[in-house]
Every structure is written in C-alpha cells, then in structure tokens.
Short mmCIF file of C-alpha atoms in Angstrom, two decimals:
data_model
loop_
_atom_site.label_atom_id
_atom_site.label_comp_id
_atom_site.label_asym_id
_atom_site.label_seq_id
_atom_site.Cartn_x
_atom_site.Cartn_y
_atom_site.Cartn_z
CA UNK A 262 -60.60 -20.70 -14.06
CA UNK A 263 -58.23 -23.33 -15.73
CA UNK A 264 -58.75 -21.01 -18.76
CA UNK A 265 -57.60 -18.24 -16.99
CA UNK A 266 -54.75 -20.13 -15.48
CA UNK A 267 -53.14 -21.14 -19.05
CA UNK A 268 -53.42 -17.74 -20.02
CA UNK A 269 -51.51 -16.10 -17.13
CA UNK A 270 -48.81 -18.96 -17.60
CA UNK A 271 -48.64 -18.22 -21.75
CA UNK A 272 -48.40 -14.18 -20.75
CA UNK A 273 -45.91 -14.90 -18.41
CA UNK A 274 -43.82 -17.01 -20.70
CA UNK A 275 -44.12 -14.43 -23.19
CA UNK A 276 -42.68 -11.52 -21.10
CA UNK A 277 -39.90 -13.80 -19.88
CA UNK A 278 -36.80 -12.72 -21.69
CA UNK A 279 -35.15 -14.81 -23.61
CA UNK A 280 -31.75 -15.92 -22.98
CA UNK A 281 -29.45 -13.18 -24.82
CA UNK A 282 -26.88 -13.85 -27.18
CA UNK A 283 -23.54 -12.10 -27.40
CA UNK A 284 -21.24 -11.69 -30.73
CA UNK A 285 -17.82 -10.11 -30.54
CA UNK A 286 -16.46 -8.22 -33.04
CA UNK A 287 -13.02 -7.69 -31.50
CA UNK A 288 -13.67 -4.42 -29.03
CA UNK A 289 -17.05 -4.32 -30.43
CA UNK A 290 -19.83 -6.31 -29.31
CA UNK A 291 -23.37 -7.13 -30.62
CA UNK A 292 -26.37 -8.06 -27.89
CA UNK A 293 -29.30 -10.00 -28.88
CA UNK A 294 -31.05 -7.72 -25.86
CA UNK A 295 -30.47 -5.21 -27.35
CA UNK A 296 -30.36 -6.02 -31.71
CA UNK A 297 -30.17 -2.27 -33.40
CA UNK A 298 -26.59 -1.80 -31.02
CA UNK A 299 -23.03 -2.21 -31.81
CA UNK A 300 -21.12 -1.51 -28.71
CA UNK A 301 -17.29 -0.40 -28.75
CA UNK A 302 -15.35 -0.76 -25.51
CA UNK A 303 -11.74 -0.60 -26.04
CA UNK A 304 -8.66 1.15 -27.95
CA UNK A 305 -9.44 2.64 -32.07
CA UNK A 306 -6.47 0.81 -33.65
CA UNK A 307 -6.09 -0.63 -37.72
CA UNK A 308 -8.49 -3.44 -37.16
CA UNK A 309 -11.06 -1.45 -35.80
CA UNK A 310 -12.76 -0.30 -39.15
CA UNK A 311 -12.71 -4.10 -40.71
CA UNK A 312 -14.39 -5.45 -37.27
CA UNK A 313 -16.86 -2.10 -37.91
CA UNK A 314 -17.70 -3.58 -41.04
CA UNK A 315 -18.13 -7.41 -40.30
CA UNK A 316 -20.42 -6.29 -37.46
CA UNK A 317 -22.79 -4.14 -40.29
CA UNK A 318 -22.98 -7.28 -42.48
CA UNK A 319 -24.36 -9.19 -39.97
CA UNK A 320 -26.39 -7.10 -38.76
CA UNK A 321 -29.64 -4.20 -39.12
CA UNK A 322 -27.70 -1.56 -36.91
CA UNK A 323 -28.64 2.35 -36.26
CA UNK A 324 -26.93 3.04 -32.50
CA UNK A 325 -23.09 2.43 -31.82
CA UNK A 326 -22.52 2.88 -28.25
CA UNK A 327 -19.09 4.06 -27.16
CA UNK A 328 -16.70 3.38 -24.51
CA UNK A 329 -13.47 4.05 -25.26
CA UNK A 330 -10.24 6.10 -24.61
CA UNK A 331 -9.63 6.81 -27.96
CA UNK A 332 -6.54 5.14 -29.63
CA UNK A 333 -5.50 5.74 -33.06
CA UNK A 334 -6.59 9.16 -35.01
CA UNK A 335 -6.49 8.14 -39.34
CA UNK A 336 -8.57 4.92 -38.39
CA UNK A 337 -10.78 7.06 -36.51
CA UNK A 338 -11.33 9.75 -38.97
CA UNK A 339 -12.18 6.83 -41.49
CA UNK A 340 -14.94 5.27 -39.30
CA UNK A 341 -16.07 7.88 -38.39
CA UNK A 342 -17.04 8.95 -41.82
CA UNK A 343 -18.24 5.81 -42.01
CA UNK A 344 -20.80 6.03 -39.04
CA UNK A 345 -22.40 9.45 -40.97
CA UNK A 346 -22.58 7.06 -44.33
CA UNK A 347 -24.87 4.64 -42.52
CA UNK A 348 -26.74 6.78 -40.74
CA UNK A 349 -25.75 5.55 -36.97
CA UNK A 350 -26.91 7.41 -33.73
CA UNK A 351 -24.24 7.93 -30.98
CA UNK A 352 -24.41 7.34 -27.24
CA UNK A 353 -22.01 7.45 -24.38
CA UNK A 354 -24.03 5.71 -21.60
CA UNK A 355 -23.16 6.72 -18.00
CA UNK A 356 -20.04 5.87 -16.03
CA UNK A 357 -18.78 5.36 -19.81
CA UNK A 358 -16.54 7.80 -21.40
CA UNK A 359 -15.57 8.78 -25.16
CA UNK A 360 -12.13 10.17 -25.51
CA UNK A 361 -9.67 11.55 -27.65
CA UNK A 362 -10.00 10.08 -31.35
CA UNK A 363 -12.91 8.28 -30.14
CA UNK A 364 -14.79 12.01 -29.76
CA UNK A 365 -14.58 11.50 -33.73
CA UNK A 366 -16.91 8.86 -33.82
CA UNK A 367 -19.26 10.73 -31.23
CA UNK A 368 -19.99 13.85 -32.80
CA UNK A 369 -20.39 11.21 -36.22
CA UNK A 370 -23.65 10.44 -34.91
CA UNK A 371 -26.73 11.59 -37.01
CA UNK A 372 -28.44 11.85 -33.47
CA UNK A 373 -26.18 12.05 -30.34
CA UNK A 374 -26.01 11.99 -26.40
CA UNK A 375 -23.17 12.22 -24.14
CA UNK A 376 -24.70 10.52 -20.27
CA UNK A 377 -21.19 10.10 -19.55
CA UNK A 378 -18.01 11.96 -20.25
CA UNK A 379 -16.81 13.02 -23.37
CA UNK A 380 -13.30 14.66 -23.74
CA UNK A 381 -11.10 16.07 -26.20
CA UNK A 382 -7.20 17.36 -26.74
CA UNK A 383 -4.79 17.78 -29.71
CA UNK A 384 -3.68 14.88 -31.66
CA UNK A 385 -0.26 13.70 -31.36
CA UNK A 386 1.89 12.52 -34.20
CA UNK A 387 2.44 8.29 -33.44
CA UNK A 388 0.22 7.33 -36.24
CA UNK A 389 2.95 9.12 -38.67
CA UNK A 390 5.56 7.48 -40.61
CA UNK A 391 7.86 9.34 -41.89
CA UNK A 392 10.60 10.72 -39.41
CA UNK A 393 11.87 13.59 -40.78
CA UNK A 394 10.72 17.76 -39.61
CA UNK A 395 9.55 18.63 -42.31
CA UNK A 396 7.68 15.83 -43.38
CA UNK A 397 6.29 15.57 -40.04
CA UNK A 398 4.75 19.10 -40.20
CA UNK A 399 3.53 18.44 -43.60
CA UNK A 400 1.58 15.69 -41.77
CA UNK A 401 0.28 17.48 -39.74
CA UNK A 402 -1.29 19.83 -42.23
CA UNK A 403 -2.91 17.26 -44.25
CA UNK A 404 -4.46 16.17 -40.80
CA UNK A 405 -5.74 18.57 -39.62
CA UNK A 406 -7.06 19.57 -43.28
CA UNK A 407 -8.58 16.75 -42.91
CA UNK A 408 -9.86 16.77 -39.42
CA UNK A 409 -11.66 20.40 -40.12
CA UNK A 410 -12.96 19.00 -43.81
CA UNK A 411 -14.50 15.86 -41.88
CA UNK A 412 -15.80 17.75 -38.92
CA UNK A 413 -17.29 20.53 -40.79
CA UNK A 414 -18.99 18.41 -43.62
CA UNK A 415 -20.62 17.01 -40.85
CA UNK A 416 -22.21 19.95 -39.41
CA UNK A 417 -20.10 19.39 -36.07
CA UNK A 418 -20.47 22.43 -33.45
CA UNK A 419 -17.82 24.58 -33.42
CA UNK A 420 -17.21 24.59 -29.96
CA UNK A 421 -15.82 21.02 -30.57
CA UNK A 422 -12.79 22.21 -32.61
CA UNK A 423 -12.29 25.29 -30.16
CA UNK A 424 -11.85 22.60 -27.46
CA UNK A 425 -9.65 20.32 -29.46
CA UNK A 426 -7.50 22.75 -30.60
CA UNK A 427 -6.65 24.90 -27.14
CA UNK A 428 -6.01 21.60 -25.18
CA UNK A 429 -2.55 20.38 -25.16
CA UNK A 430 -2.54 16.27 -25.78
CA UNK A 431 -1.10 16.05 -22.36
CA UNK A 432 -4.35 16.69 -21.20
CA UNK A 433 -7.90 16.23 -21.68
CA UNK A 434 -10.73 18.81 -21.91
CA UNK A 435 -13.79 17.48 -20.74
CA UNK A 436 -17.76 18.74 -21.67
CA UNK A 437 -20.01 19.56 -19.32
CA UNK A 438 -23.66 18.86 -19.39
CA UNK A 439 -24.43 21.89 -19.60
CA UNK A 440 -22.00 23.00 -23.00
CA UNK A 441 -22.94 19.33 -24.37
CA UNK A 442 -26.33 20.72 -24.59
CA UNK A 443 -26.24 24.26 -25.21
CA UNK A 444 -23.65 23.89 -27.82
CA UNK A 445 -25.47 21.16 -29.73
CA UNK A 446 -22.91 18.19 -29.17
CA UNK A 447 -25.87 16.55 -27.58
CA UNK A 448 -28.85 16.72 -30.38
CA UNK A 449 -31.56 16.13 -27.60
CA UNK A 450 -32.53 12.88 -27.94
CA UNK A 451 -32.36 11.30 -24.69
CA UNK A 452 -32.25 8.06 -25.90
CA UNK A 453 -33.64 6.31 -22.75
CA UNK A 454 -34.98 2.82 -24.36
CA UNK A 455 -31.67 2.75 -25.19
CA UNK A 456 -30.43 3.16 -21.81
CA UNK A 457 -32.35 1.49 -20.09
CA UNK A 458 -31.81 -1.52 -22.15
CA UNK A 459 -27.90 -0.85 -21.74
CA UNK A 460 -28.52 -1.19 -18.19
CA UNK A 461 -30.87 -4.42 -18.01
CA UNK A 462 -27.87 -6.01 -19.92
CA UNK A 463 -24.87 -4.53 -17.60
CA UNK A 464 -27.38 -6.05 -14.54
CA UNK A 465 -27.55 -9.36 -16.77
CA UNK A 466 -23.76 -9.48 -17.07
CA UNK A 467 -23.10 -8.70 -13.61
CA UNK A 468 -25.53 -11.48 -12.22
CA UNK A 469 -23.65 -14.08 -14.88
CA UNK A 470 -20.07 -13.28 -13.33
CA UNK A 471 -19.37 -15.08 -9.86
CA UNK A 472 -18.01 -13.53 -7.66
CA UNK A 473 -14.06 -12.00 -7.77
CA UNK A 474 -11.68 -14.59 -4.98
CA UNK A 475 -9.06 -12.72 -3.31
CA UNK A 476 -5.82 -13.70 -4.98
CA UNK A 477 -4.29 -17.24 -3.02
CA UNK A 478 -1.22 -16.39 -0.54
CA UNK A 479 -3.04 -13.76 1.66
CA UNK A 480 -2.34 -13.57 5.18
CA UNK A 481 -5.13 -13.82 7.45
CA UNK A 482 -7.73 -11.33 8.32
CA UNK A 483 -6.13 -8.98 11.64
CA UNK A 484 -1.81 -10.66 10.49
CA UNK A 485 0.07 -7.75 10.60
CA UNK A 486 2.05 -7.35 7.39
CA UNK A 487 4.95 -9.82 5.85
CA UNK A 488 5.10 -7.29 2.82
CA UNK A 489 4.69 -3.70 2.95
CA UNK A 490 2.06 -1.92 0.54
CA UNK A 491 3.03 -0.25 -2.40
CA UNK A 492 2.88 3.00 -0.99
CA UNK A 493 5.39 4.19 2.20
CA UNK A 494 3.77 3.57 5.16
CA UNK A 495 5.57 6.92 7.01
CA UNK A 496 3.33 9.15 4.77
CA UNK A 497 -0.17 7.66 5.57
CA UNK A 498 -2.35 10.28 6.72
CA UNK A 499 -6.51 8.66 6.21
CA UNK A 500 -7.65 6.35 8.52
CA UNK A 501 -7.90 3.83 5.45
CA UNK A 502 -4.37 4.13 4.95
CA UNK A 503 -3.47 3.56 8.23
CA UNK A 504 -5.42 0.26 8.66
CA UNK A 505 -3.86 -1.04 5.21
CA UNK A 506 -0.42 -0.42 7.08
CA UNK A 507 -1.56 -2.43 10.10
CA UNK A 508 -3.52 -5.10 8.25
CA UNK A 509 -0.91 -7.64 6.40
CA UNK A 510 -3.98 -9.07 4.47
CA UNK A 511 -4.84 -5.27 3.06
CA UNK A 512 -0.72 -4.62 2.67
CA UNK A 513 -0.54 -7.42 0.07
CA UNK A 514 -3.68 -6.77 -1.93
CA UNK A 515 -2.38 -3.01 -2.16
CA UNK A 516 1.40 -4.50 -2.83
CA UNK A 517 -0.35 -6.80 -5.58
CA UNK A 518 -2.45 -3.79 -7.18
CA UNK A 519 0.33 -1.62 -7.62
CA UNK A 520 2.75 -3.86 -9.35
CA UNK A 521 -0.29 -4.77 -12.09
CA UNK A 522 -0.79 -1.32 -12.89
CA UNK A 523 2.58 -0.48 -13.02
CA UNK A 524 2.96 -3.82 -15.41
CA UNK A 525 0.37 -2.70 -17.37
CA UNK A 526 1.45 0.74 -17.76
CA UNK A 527 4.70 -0.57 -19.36
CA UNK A 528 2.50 -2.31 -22.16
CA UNK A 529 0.61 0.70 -23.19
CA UNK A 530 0.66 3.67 -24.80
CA UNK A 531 1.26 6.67 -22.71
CA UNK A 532 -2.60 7.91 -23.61
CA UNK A 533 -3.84 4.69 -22.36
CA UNK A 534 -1.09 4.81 -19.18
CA UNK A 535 -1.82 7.99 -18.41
CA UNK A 536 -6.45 7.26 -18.48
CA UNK A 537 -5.11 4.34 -16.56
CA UNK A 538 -3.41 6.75 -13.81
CA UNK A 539 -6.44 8.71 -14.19
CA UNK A 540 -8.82 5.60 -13.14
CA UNK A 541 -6.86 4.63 -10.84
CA UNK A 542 -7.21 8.28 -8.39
CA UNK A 543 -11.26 7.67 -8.86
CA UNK A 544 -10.83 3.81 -7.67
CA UNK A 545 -8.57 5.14 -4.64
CA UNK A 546 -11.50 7.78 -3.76
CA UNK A 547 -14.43 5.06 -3.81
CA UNK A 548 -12.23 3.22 -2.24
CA UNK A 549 -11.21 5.67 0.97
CA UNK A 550 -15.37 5.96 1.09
CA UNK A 551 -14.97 2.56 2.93
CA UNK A 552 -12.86 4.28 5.74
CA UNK A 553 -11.84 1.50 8.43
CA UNK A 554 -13.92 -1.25 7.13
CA UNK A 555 -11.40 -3.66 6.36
CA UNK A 556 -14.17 -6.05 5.04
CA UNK A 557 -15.21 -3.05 2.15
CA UNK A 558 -11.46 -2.44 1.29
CA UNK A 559 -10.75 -5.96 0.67
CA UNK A 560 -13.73 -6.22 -1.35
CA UNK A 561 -12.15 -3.15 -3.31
CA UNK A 562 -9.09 -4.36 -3.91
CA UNK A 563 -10.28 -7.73 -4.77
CA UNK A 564 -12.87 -6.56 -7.44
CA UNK A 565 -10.33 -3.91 -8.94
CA UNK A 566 -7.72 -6.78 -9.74
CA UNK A 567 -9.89 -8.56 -11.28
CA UNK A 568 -11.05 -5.63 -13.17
CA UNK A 569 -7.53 -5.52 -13.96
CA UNK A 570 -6.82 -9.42 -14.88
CA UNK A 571 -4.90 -10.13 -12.32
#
C-alpha cells in the first residue's frame, strides 16, 4: 500500500506542470509551455525582423503564432521571406486576427491555419521616402514587383492577391472559413496541440492577473451623474444606454473610456486608429449583451480600460 502511495504521489508530481517561463522579444514572446512557439502580438515596424532573429538564436522554433494588425509592409515582406527560409508553420488562433502586412507572414507559413480572422487590402505608401509623383509611382512598382515575386515564389493561392488587390486600404477584406479552406490559404493542418496549448497558457495568464479596480473618483453605485457620458444622452435609444444616462457611476466610466480611445487614436497610425474604431463597435455589442445589469456594464467598462492602460 505505502508502495502504491509513493507512486501515485511521484505520478502526480510528474504531471504537475511546471511553472512556465516567459521571454519577450519586443511584440514577440517565447513560452516555456509551449517551447517550438514564437508568438507576435503587436504592430510589424523596423525592429521587428532583428527581435525575429534574437528570438531564433535562442531558440529550436517551427510555429510563429500571429496576432497582429499589420504595421509596416518592406519589414514585412523581409520576414516574411524569412519565415519560408526556416521552415516556420503559421497559426492565427481564435479571437486573434492577422491583418494587413501581417497576412504576409501568414500565407509564409510552410503549413498554415487561420481559427481566427485573417484580412487583407492594398498597401499604402507611408513606408516611402521619397516625396515626389513620380518617384512615388516608381515605388510602387518595385513593390508590388516585389510583393507578386515574393508571393508567387512561395506558392501563395491566388485568391490572396485577387483579394489584396480589389480592396481599397480604407478597408479590409476579410476570409471566410469556407474560402480559407477551399482556396488553400489554410493547408489543413488543424494544428490543435497547438491550440490547445495556446489556450492552457491564455487560462494560465488570466488566473496570474488580479482582478481590473474600477478607476478611483467614481460616484456611488444608483448617484445620478456629476459628468455626462461621452455620448449625448438625447439620442439613447437601448435600455443599456439609458441606464448609463441615469447611473453617474456608469456616466463616468463611459466619459473615462471615450477620452482614452480618443487619446490613443491621436498616437497612432490611422490603420491602427481605424482597427481600434473597429474593436471598439464589437466591445460596445458584448457590452449591450449585459442590457440593464449595471453590475455586468461596470464590469465591462472596467476590464476594457484596463485592456486599454488606463
């Protein structure tokens, strides 16, 4: 029995997971959990490529998992020949998206799957330098030259250029499941180790944080409103924005929300501003889903600040 005992406690030491390390790589991140991953959340800017390469030095690596809005397009194209030298896979896990330049480092992947949303549009002209008309179409020539030479060296489906090429950079075209699969942008590999182990470490994460506070200077719960919110009050037409209009607590966390995203709008690009806009319309829907619970709102507010470093 005692026997038997020591050998249940040494099995269940054995399948108790060991403390996971994290190393950043500026917007990329390595997990112990998870030790053949490089994940990218973030913006493709100049430094991306040298943080790209510190994080292969260090480390055996054959997935890059993406999460990104895109960012920069030459740094892009270069790393994303990079990710076909090494032979890396490429996955968008769920509620994750791959946009714009970052769709270059998607369809990259040796093997590839899209579980969230991948989305492409024209590039625009920021990353050139030199001001004049002419010069500036001459740019563009030698990109896309080299967009198309890239792509197609790399066996990318054509539907992918069709879809870059027809969408205007004001907007975003984004694949279904279905054309991710039929047209081959998805290789069929359903990488679902992968996910799985993606989610054990988002559940990990999530457990580590404590819990968001609501920002200091609130009224109390049921004080009607010292402030207004950020939106006008004569217009509200859902029940949830008729309570944030009677509840002065509610008034100042939607007051405080819309100043930080019009703050940060200011500091980014307008791709960035415009996902942020984007983001912004799904949080308002999830958040309208809590209807007159003034409890769930606050919570919503609260945790989307935070998301937002407030």
């Amino acid at each position: 029995m005692v026997r038997l005992l020591i050998a249940a406690l040494a099995l269940a030491f054995a399948l108790s997971p060991a403390r996971a390390e994290v190393t950043r790589y500026g917007a990329f991140s390595h997990d112990s959990a998870m030790p053949h991953a490089l994940i990218f959340r973030g913006e493709i800017d100049r430094l991306t490529l040298r943080d790209f390469r510190a994080a292969l030095s260090d480390h055996d690596l054959t997935l890059l998992v993406l999460d990104s809005p895109g960012g920069r397009i030459f740094p892009a194209l270069t790393l994303a020949s990079r990710i076909r030298t090494h032979g890396l896979s490429t996955l968008v896990p769920p509620e994750a998206e791959c946009a714009s330049a970052c769709a270059f480092l998607f369809v990259a992947g040796v093997k590839r799957h899209a579980a969230g949303r991948l989305g492409v549009h024209r590039f625009t002209s920021e990353d050139f330098t030199r001001a004049t008309v002419a010069n500036i179409e001459d740019e563009t020539q030698e990109t896309v030259s080299r967009i198309i030479s890239l792509l197609s060296g790399q066996g990318t489906p054509p539907v992918f250029f069709v879809r870059m090429f027809e969408t205007p950079n004001s907007g975003m075209y984004w694949f279904g499941a279905r054309e991710l699969a039929e047209e081959g942008l998805n290789t069929g590999d359903s990488f679902e180790e992968d996910l799985a182990a993606l989610a054990r470490i988002r559940l990990a994460a999530e457990d580590a944080r404590p819990a968001p506070a609501a920002p200091p200077g609130l009224p109390p719960p049921g004080a009607p409103p010292v402030v207004g919110p950020g939106f006008d009050c004569a217009t509200a037409r859902t029940p949830t924005d008729r309570l944030i209009c009677a509840e002065g607590r509610l008034a100042a966390l939607d007051l405080a929300l819309v100043k930080r995203v019009e703050r940060l709008s200011r500091q980014m690009t307008p791709m960035s501003a415009a996902k942020l806009r984007f983001d912004q319309l799904s949080w308002m829907a999830n958040r309208n889903a809590c209807a007159v619970d003034a409890t769930c709102i606050e919570a919503a507010y609260v945790e989307r600040l935070e998301q937002l470093g407030y």
